[in-house]
Amino acid sequence: MQQPAGSLRPDRAHSAPEPAEPLPHSRPGPVHWLVTAVALAAVIAAACVTGPREDPAPARAVAPAAATRAPDALAARYPLECGPGGGPDVVQQVTSDLDHDGRPETVAVVRCRAGGGTPPSGVYLLAEPRAYGEPPRVLATLVDPKEKMTVTGLTVTEGTVSATLLGYSAPSVPRCCPDMQRTVEWHWKNGKFVLRARPVAGSV
């Protein structure tokens, strides 16, 4: 099926937000600021999607019923490396026609299943499968679990994906209790996602 210009595909661009602010109970020093800023910048470096959705290989026909159905995050295969017995766990999924091509996409927050603790989150952009019966395609990784962030508050409205990233100011901070946070937004504009960090509460 011919794709409109400016549809989604997993090319990448770079955009970095301001350094995150600490939660009220924690005041890390300059080294801690640097650690968190680098982590957030790495997340953002892998977060943009540009160009048309057309794949290099010819796509097989998709059943008519599947052409307008939002991709099911539970059926997708994610680039996660989970230990034995700890497969992917979809924490949240939201759907929207992000590129206004008449077909919905799904944005999913996913992490490895674990008996305790808080495994890091990944945020993935999903599109319809190439053929009926196949799993949805992972078009892009907006947040990589390797950055060890926890993602909360995922919303999608009018072509904008919003989420809050929770992180750690130092390796010594318990993994249960992130002490840094920043809300970010991915805007679909001119055929690509543009990532922007929202102002920290109380800042000018």
Short mmCIF file of C-alpha atoms in Angstrom, two decimals:
data_model
loop_
_atom_site.label_atom_id
_atom_site.label_comp_id
_atom_site.label_asym_id
_atom_site.label_seq_id
_atom_site.Cartn_x
_atom_site.Cartn_y
_atom_site.Cartn_z
CA MET A 1 0.00 0.00 0.00
CA GLN A 2 1.40 3.41 -0.95
CA GLN A 3 2.38 5.42 2.12
CA PRO A 4 1.91 9.21 2.37
CA ALA A 5 4.90 11.46 2.54
CA GLY A 6 6.07 12.08 6.07
CA SER A 7 4.86 8.75 7.50
CA LEU A 8 6.77 7.03 10.29
CA ARG A 9 9.95 4.94 9.98
CA PRO A 10 12.73 4.31 12.47
CA ASP A 11 15.42 6.79 11.34
CA ARG A 12 16.94 8.82 14.09
CA ALA A 13 17.81 12.41 14.87
CA HIS A 14 19.36 14.05 17.89
CA SER A 15 17.88 16.44 20.42
CA ALA A 16 18.87 16.89 24.04
CA PRO A 17 16.76 18.26 26.91
CA GLU A 18 17.97 20.34 29.81
CA PRO A 19 19.49 18.43 32.77
CA ALA A 20 16.87 16.91 35.05
CA GLU A 21 15.99 18.47 38.42
CA PRO A 22 16.15 16.45 41.68
CA LEU A 23 13.09 15.49 43.63
CA PRO A 24 12.59 17.57 46.79
CA HIS A 25 14.22 15.00 49.08
CA SER A 26 17.51 14.78 47.14
CA ARG A 27 20.14 17.39 46.27
CA PRO A 28 22.92 15.62 44.29
CA GLY A 29 26.22 17.33 43.65
CA PRO A 30 27.70 18.38 40.27
CA VAL A 31 28.91 14.86 39.47
CA HIS A 32 25.44 13.48 40.03
CA TRP A 33 23.95 16.16 37.78
CA LEU A 34 26.39 15.13 35.05
CA VAL A 35 25.54 11.42 35.38
CA THR A 36 21.83 12.08 35.00
CA ALA A 37 22.26 14.60 32.19
CA VAL A 38 24.33 12.10 30.20
CA ALA A 39 21.73 9.37 30.77
CA LEU A 40 18.87 11.58 29.63
CA ALA A 41 20.83 12.75 26.60
CA ALA A 42 21.47 9.14 25.60
CA VAL A 43 17.76 8.37 25.84
CA ILE A 44 16.94 11.34 23.66
CA ALA A 45 19.63 10.52 21.10
CA ALA A 46 17.72 7.34 20.21
CA ALA A 47 14.28 8.88 20.31
CA CYS A 48 13.46 10.53 16.97
CA VAL A 49 11.74 9.03 13.95
CA THR A 50 11.88 10.52 10.47
CA GLY A 51 10.94 9.87 6.88
CA PRO A 52 8.37 7.72 5.11
CA ARG A 53 7.10 4.43 6.51
CA GLU A 54 7.72 2.49 3.30
CA ASP A 55 9.94 -0.57 3.96
CA PRO A 56 12.75 -1.56 1.57
CA ALA A 57 11.18 -4.98 0.98
CA PRO A 58 7.74 -5.20 -0.68
CA ALA A 59 5.04 -5.67 1.94
CA ARG A 60 2.59 -8.51 1.67
CA ALA A 61 -1.13 -7.80 1.67
CA VAL A 62 -2.68 -7.13 5.06
CA ALA A 63 -6.20 -8.33 5.77
CA PRO A 64 -8.71 -5.43 5.44
CA ALA A 65 -9.81 -5.78 9.06
CA ALA A 66 -6.21 -5.35 10.24
CA ALA A 67 -5.51 -2.27 8.13
CA THR A 68 -7.36 0.10 10.48
CA ARG A 69 -6.89 -1.77 13.78
CA ALA A 70 -4.36 -0.37 16.25
CA PRO A 71 -1.35 -2.65 16.77
CA ASP A 72 -1.72 -4.81 19.87
CA ALA A 73 1.24 -4.19 22.19
CA LEU A 74 0.76 -7.62 23.78
CA ALA A 75 1.41 -9.32 20.43
CA ALA A 76 4.59 -7.43 19.50
CA ARG A 77 8.15 -8.75 19.82
CA TYR A 78 10.40 -6.29 21.61
CA PRO A 79 14.20 -5.89 21.49
CA LEU A 80 14.47 -6.71 25.19
CA GLU A 81 17.00 -9.02 26.81
CA CYS A 82 15.14 -10.54 29.76
CA GLY A 83 16.41 -13.36 31.94
CA PRO A 84 14.88 -16.85 32.08
CA GLY A 85 11.23 -16.68 33.03
CA GLY A 86 11.23 -12.91 32.82
CA GLY A 87 9.73 -12.10 29.44
CA PRO A 88 8.43 -8.68 28.36
CA ASP A 89 5.63 -7.17 30.42
CA VAL A 90 3.49 -4.43 28.79
CA VAL A 91 2.91 -1.85 31.51
CA GLN A 92 0.89 0.59 29.40
CA GLN A 93 -0.20 1.09 25.81
CA VAL A 94 -1.94 3.99 24.09
CA THR A 95 -3.01 4.39 20.46
CA SER A 96 -3.36 7.33 18.10
CA ASP A 97 -2.95 8.18 14.43
CA LEU A 98 0.31 10.01 15.05
CA ASP A 99 1.17 10.77 11.42
CA HIS A 100 -2.42 11.41 10.27
CA ASP A 101 -2.36 8.75 7.56
CA GLY A 102 -5.68 7.20 8.60
CA ARG A 103 -4.07 4.24 10.40
CA PRO A 104 -3.41 4.20 14.16
CA GLU A 105 -0.07 3.52 15.78
CA THR A 106 0.52 2.20 19.30
CA VAL A 107 3.01 3.49 21.86
CA ALA A 108 3.85 0.96 24.57
CA VAL A 109 5.75 1.07 27.86
CA VAL A 110 7.42 -2.33 28.30
CA ARG A 111 9.81 -3.83 30.85
CA CYS A 112 11.10 -7.27 31.77
CA ARG A 113 8.89 -9.24 34.11
CA ALA A 114 10.43 -9.56 37.57
CA GLY A 115 9.36 -10.90 40.94
CA GLY A 116 10.66 -7.84 42.79
CA GLY A 117 12.18 -4.43 42.25
CA THR A 118 11.52 -2.06 39.37
CA PRO A 119 13.09 -3.17 36.07
CA PRO A 120 13.92 -0.30 33.67
CA SER A 121 11.30 0.65 31.11
CA GLY A 122 11.39 0.86 27.34
CA VAL A 123 9.02 2.90 25.19
CA TYR A 124 8.31 1.54 21.72
CA LEU A 125 6.41 2.80 18.69
CA LEU A 126 4.42 0.08 16.92
CA ALA A 127 2.83 -0.08 13.47
CA GLU A 128 0.58 -2.61 11.75
CA PRO A 129 2.10 -5.97 10.75
CA ARG A 130 3.44 -6.54 7.25
CA ALA A 131 0.98 -9.39 6.70
CA TYR A 132 -2.10 -10.83 8.38
CA GLY A 133 -1.19 -13.07 11.30
CA GLU A 134 2.25 -11.53 11.88
CA PRO A 135 3.08 -9.48 15.01
CA PRO A 136 3.05 -5.67 14.95
CA ARG A 137 6.27 -4.02 13.81
CA VAL A 138 8.48 -2.11 16.24
CA LEU A 139 9.20 1.06 14.28
CA ALA A 140 11.26 2.87 16.88
CA THR A 141 12.59 2.78 20.42
CA LEU A 142 11.75 6.09 22.07
CA VAL A 143 13.28 5.14 25.43
CA ASP A 144 15.84 2.33 25.66
CA PRO A 145 15.77 0.13 28.80
CA LYS A 146 19.58 0.19 28.75
CA GLU A 147 19.36 3.78 30.03
CA LYS A 148 17.80 2.38 33.25
CA MET A 149 14.90 4.80 33.37
CA THR A 150 11.41 4.17 34.72
CA VAL A 151 8.66 5.60 32.52
CA THR A 152 5.32 6.76 33.91
CA GLY A 153 2.40 8.90 32.83
CA LEU A 154 2.40 7.95 29.14
CA THR A 155 -0.18 9.89 27.11
CA VAL A 156 -0.78 10.47 23.40
CA THR A 157 -2.79 13.46 22.15
CA GLU A 158 -2.90 15.23 18.77
CA GLY A 159 0.33 13.73 17.48
CA THR A 160 2.22 14.30 20.75
CA VAL A 161 3.60 11.52 22.96
CA SER A 162 4.25 12.59 26.57
CA ALA A 163 5.88 10.70 29.43
CA THR A 164 7.72 11.25 32.70
CA LEU A 165 11.23 9.78 32.97
CA LEU A 166 12.40 8.74 36.44
CA GLY A 167 16.12 8.17 36.94
CA TYR A 168 18.92 8.07 39.46
CA SER A 169 21.50 10.69 40.39
CA ALA A 170 24.12 8.08 41.33
CA PRO A 171 24.65 4.29 41.19
CA SER A 172 24.30 4.17 44.99
CA VAL A 173 20.65 5.30 44.87
CA PRO A 174 18.39 2.25 45.48
CA ARG A 175 16.74 1.00 42.27
CA CYS A 176 13.38 1.10 44.02
CA CYS A 177 13.56 4.83 44.64
CA PRO A 178 14.50 7.06 41.65
CA ASP A 179 15.45 10.56 42.80
CA MET A 180 15.40 12.39 39.45
CA GLN A 181 12.50 13.10 37.13
CA ARG A 182 11.71 15.00 33.94
CA THR A 183 8.65 15.14 31.71
CA VAL A 184 9.37 14.96 27.97
CA GLU A 185 7.29 15.17 24.81
CA TRP A 186 7.75 13.77 21.30
CA HIS A 187 6.00 15.95 18.71
CA TRP A 188 5.19 14.67 15.21
CA LYS A 189 6.14 17.62 13.01
CA ASN A 190 7.18 17.91 9.36
CA GLY A 191 7.54 14.16 8.93
CA LYS A 192 9.51 13.40 12.08
CA PHE A 193 9.32 13.19 15.86
CA VAL A 194 10.91 16.13 17.65
CA LEU A 195 11.76 15.52 21.30
CA ARG A 196 11.38 18.33 23.81
CA ALA A 197 11.84 18.37 27.59
CA ARG A 198 9.13 20.24 29.46
CA PRO A 199 10.15 22.89 32.02
CA VAL A 200 10.81 21.69 35.53
CA ALA A 201 8.10 22.66 38.01
CA GLY A 202 9.00 25.91 39.74
CA SER A 203 11.62 26.92 37.18
CA VAL A 204 11.55 30.13 35.17
#
